[in-house]
Coordinates of C-alpha atoms in Angstrom, one line a residue:
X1 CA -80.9 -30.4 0.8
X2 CA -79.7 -31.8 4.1
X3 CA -77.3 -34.2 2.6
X4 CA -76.1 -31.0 0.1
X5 CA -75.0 -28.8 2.9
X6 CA -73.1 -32.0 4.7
X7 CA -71.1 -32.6 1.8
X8 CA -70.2 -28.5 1.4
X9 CA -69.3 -28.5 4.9
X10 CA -67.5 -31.2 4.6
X11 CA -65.4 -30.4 1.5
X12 CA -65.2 -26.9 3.6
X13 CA -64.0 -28.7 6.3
X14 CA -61.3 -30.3 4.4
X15 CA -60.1 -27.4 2.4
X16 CA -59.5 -26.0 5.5
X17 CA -57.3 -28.6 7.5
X18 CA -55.4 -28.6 4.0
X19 CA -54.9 -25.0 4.2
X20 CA -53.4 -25.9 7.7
X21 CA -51.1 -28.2 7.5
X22 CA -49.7 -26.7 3.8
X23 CA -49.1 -23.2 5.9
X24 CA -47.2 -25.6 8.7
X25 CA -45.2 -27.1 6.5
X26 CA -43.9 -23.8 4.9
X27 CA -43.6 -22.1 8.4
X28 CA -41.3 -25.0 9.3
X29 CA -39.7 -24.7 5.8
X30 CA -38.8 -21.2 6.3
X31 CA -37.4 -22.0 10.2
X32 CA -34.7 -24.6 9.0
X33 CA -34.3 -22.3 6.3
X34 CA -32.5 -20.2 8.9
X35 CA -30.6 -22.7 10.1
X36 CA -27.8 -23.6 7.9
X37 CA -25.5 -25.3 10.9
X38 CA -22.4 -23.4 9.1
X39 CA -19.3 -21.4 10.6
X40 CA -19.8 -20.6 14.7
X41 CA -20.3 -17.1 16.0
X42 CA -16.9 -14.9 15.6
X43 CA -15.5 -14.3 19.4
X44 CA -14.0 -10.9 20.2
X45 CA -10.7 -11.7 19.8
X46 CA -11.5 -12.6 16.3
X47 CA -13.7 -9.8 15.5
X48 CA -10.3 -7.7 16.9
X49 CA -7.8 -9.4 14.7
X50 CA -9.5 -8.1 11.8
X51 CA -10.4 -4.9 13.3
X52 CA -7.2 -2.9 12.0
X53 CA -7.7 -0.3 10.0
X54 CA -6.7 3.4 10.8
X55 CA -8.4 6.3 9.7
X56 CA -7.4 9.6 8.6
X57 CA -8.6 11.3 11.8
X58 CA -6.2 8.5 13.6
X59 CA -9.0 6.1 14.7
X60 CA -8.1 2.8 15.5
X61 CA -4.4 3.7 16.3
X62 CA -3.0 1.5 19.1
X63 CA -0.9 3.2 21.9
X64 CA 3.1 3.2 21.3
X65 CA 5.5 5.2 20.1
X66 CA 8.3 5.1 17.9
X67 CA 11.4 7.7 16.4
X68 CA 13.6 8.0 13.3
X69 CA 16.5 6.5 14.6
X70 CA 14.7 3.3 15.5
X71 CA 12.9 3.1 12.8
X72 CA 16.0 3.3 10.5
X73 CA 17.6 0.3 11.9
X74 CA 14.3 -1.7 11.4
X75 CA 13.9 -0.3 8.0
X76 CA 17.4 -1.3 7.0
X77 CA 17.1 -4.9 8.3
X78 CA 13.4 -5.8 7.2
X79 CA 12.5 -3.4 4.7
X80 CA 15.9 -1.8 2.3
X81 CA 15.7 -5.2 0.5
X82 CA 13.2 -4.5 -1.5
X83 CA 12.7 -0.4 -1.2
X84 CA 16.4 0.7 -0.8
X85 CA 18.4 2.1 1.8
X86 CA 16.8 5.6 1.2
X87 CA 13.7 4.8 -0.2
X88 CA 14.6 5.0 -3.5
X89 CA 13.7 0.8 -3.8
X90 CA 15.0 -2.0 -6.5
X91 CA 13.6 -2.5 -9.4
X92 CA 9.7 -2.3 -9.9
X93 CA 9.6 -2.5 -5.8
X94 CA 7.6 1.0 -4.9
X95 CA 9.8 3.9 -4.5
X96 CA 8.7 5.6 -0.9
X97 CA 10.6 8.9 -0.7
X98 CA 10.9 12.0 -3.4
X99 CA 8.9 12.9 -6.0
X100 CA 8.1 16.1 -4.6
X101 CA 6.1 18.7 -7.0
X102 CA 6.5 15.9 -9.8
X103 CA 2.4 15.5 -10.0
X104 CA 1.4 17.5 -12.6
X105 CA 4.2 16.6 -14.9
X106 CA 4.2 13.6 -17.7
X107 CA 6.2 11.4 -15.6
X108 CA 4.8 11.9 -12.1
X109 CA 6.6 10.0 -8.9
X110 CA 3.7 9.0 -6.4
X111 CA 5.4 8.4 -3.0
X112 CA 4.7 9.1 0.4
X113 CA 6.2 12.5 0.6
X114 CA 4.9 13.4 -2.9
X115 CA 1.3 11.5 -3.0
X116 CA -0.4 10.3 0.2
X117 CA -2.8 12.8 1.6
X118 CA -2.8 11.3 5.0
X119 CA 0.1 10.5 7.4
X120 CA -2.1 7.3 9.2
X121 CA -2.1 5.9 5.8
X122 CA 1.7 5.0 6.3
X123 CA 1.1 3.4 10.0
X124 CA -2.0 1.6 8.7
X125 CA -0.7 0.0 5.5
X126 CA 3.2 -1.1 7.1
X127 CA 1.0 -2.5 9.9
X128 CA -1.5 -4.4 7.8
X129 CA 0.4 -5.5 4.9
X130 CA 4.6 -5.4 5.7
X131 CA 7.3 -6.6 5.8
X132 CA 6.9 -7.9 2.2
X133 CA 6.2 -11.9 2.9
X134 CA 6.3 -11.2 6.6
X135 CA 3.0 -8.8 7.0
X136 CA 2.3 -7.9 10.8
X137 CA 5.3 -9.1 12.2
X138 CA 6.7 -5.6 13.3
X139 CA 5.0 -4.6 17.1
X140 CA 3.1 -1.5 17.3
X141 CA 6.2 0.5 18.7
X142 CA 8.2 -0.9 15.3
X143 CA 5.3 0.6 13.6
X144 CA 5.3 3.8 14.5
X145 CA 9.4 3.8 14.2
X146 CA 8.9 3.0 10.6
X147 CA 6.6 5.5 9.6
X148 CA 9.0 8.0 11.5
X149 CA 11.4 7.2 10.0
X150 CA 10.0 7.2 6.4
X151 CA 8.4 10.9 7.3
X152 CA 11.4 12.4 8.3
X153 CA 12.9 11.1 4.8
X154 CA 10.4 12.4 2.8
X155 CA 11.2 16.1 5.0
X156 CA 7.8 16.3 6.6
X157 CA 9.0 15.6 10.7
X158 CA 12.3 16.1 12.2
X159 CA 14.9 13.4 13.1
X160 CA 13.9 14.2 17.2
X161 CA 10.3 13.7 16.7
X162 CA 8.7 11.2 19.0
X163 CA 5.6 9.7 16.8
X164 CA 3.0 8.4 18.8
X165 CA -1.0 8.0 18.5
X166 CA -1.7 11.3 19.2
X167 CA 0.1 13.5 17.0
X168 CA 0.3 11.3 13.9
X169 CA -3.0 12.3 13.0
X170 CA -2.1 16.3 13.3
X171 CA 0.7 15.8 10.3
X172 CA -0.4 17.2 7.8
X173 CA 0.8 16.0 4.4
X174 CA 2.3 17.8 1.7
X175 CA -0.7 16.7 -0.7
X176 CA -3.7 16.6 1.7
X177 CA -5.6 18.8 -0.7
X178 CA -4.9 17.2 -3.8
X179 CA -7.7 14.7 -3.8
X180 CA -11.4 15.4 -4.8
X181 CA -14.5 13.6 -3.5
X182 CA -15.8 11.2 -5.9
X183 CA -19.2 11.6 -6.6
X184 CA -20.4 9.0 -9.1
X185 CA -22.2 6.1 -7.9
X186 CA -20.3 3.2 -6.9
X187 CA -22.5 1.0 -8.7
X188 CA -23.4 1.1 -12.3
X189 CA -26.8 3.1 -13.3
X190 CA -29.1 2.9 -16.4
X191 CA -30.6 -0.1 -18.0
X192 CA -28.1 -3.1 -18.6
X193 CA -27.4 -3.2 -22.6
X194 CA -30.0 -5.8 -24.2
X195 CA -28.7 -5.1 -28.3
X196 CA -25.5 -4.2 -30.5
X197 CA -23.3 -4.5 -27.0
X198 CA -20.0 -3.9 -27.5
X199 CA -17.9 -7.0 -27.8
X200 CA -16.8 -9.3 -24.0
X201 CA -13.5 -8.0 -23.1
X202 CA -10.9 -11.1 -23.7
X203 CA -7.6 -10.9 -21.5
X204 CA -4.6 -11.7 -23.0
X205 CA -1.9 -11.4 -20.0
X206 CA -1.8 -11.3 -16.5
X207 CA 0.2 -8.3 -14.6
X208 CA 2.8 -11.5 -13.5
X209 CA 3.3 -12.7 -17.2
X210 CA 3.7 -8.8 -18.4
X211 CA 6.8 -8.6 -16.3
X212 CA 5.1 -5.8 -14.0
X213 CA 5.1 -7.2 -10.8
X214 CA 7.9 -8.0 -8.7
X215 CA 9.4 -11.4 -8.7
X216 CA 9.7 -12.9 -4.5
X217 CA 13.1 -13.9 -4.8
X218 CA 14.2 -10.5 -5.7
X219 CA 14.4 -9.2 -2.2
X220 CA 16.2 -12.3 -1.3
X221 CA 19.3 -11.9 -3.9
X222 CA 19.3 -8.2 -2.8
X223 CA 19.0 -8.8 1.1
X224 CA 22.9 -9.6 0.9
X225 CA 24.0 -6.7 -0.4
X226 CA 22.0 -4.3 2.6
X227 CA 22.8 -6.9 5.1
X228 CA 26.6 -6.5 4.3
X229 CA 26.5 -2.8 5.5
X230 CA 26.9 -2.3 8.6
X231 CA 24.4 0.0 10.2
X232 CA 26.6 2.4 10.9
X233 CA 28.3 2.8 7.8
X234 CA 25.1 3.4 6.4
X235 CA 23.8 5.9 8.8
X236 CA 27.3 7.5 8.0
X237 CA 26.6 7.3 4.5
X238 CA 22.8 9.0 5.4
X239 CA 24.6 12.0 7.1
X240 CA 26.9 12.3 4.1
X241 CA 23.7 12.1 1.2
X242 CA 22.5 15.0 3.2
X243 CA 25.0 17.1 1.8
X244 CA 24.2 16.4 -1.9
X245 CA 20.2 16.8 -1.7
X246 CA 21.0 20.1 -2.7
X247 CA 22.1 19.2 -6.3
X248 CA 21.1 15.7 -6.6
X249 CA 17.9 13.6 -5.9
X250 CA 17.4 9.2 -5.6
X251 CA 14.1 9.6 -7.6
X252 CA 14.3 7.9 -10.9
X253 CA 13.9 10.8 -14.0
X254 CA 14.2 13.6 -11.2
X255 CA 17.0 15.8 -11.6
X256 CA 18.0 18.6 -10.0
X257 CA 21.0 21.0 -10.6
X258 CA 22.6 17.9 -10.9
X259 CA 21.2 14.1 -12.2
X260 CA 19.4 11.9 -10.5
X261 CA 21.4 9.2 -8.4
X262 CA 18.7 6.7 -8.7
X263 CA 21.1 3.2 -9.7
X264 CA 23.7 4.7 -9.9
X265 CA 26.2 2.2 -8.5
X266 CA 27.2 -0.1 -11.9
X267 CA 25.9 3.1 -14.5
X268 CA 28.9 4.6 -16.6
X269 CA 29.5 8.7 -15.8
X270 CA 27.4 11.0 -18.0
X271 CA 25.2 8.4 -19.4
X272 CA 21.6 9.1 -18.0
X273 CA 20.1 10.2 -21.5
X274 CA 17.7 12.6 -20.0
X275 CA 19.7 14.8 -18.1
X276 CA 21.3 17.7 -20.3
X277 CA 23.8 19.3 -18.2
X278 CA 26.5 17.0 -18.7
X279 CA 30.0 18.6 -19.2
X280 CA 31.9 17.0 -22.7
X281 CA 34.5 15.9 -20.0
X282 CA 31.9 14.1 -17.8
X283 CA 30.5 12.5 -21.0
X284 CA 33.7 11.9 -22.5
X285 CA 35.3 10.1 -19.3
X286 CA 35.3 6.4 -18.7
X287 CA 34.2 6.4 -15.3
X288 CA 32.0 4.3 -14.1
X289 CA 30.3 4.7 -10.6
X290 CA 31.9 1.3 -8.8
X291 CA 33.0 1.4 -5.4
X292 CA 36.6 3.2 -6.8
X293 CA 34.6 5.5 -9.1
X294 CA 32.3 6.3 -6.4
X295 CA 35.4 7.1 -4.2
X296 CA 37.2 9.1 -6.4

């Protein structure tokens, strides 16, 4: 019986140490585990770098100001390239100003003025993602003077008002209370589909091959036709539009008491085919809307 019990302590015994040194192997296992040697820790300076975003309530803007005058200068030399002299852009660029009331009809014109719900969302997306091919190159001062300047064309703030941190968050938008919350989850519910699925979706184009997104070079081949204004002509010209808001608007399909000027340098008189008003002699004439036409 003796030499019974030895042998069950011993086999005890054993089972035991294995026990041991299996659970010290997996504990070590599990420590390297956590240490993959990858990357280093982010410093603050990093961490701030990618810190930009602005809120609606204006948190996270940096101090500066900026005004409409300024910003029109910047906004002809960096940005009219590719979104116009007024906003009113080049061809699939964004148009930025106008639109207004045009929501809720079949052929609505989202722009800043007419869209956006928040005035920060103009500081924090020129900041973070323009110039186009040059994002955050403009200082925080050139920032601000943008957005004032793209505000004050879209009639929300005066030409005299100083933007700054602190009252950019008080505008309040033309279409602040357009927007709904969202309720539905933002990741899919129910059990995942196991029989009879419908068919994998197959693409056949990209956005780039469809022709719907705008080539680089364009702003290039119409840079030299902003750039051979001089600023001052153009702010003359700006003073002068004013006059003709009243009948006429730069919004594409937009038309007031008069048709939309939107391209209209090149087009022949009377030939926008969804304006009615024309006069027979308008539609009749062989004008076409050139520099000498334009001057006439």
């Amino acid at each position: 019986m003796k030499g019974e019990g030895d042998k069950m302590r011993k086999k005890y015994t054993s089972a035991v140490i294995i026990c041991l040194v299996m659970f010290f192997i997996v504990s070590q296992g599990l420590a390297e585990a956590k240490r993959y040697g990858l990357g280093t820790m982010a410093t603050p300076e990093q961490i701030a770098g990618w810190d930009i975003d602005i809120r609606p309530d204006g948190q996270g803007l940096p101090p500066g100001e900026g005004t409409f005058e300024e910003g029109e200068a910047i906004f002809l030399e960096r940005c009219a390239s590719c979104h116009g002299e007024f906003g009113e852009a080049f061809g699939r660029y964004p148009v930025l100003v106008g639109g207004e009331e045009s929501l809720t009809s079949q052929d609505p014109v989202k722009t800043i003025g007419s869209y956006w719900p928040y005035a920060t969302t103009v500081f924090d997306y020129v900041r973070r993602a323009m110039p186009f091919g040059a994002a955050q190159t403009l200082t925080d001062d050139e920032t601000y003077a943008v957005t004032a300047f793209l505000l004050n064309m879209n009639d929300i703030i005066e030409e005299d008002f100083v933007l700054n941190q602190d009252n950019l968050p008080t505008i309040q938008m033309p279409n602040h209370d357009g927007f709904i919350v969202d309720g539905r989850p933002d990741v899919p519910t129910g059990e995942p589909c196991m029989k009879d699925c419908k068919e994998s979706v197959k693409i056949i184009g990209k956005a780039r091959q469809l022709d719907v997104t705008p080539e680089a070079d364009r702003a290039t081949t119409v840079a030299a036709l902003v750039l051979g204004a001089e600023a001052e002509q153009v702010s003359r010209g700006q003073d002068t539009f004013n006059q003709c808001r009243a009948c006429h608007t730069l919004t594409p399909g937009e038309h007031k008491v008069g048709p939309s000027l939107h391209g209209v340098f090149g087009r022949k008189a009377g030939a926008l085919a969804d304006f009615p008003r024309y006069s027979a002699a308008m539609q009749q004439s062989e004008v076409v809307w050139d520099d000498a036409g334009v001057g006439t």
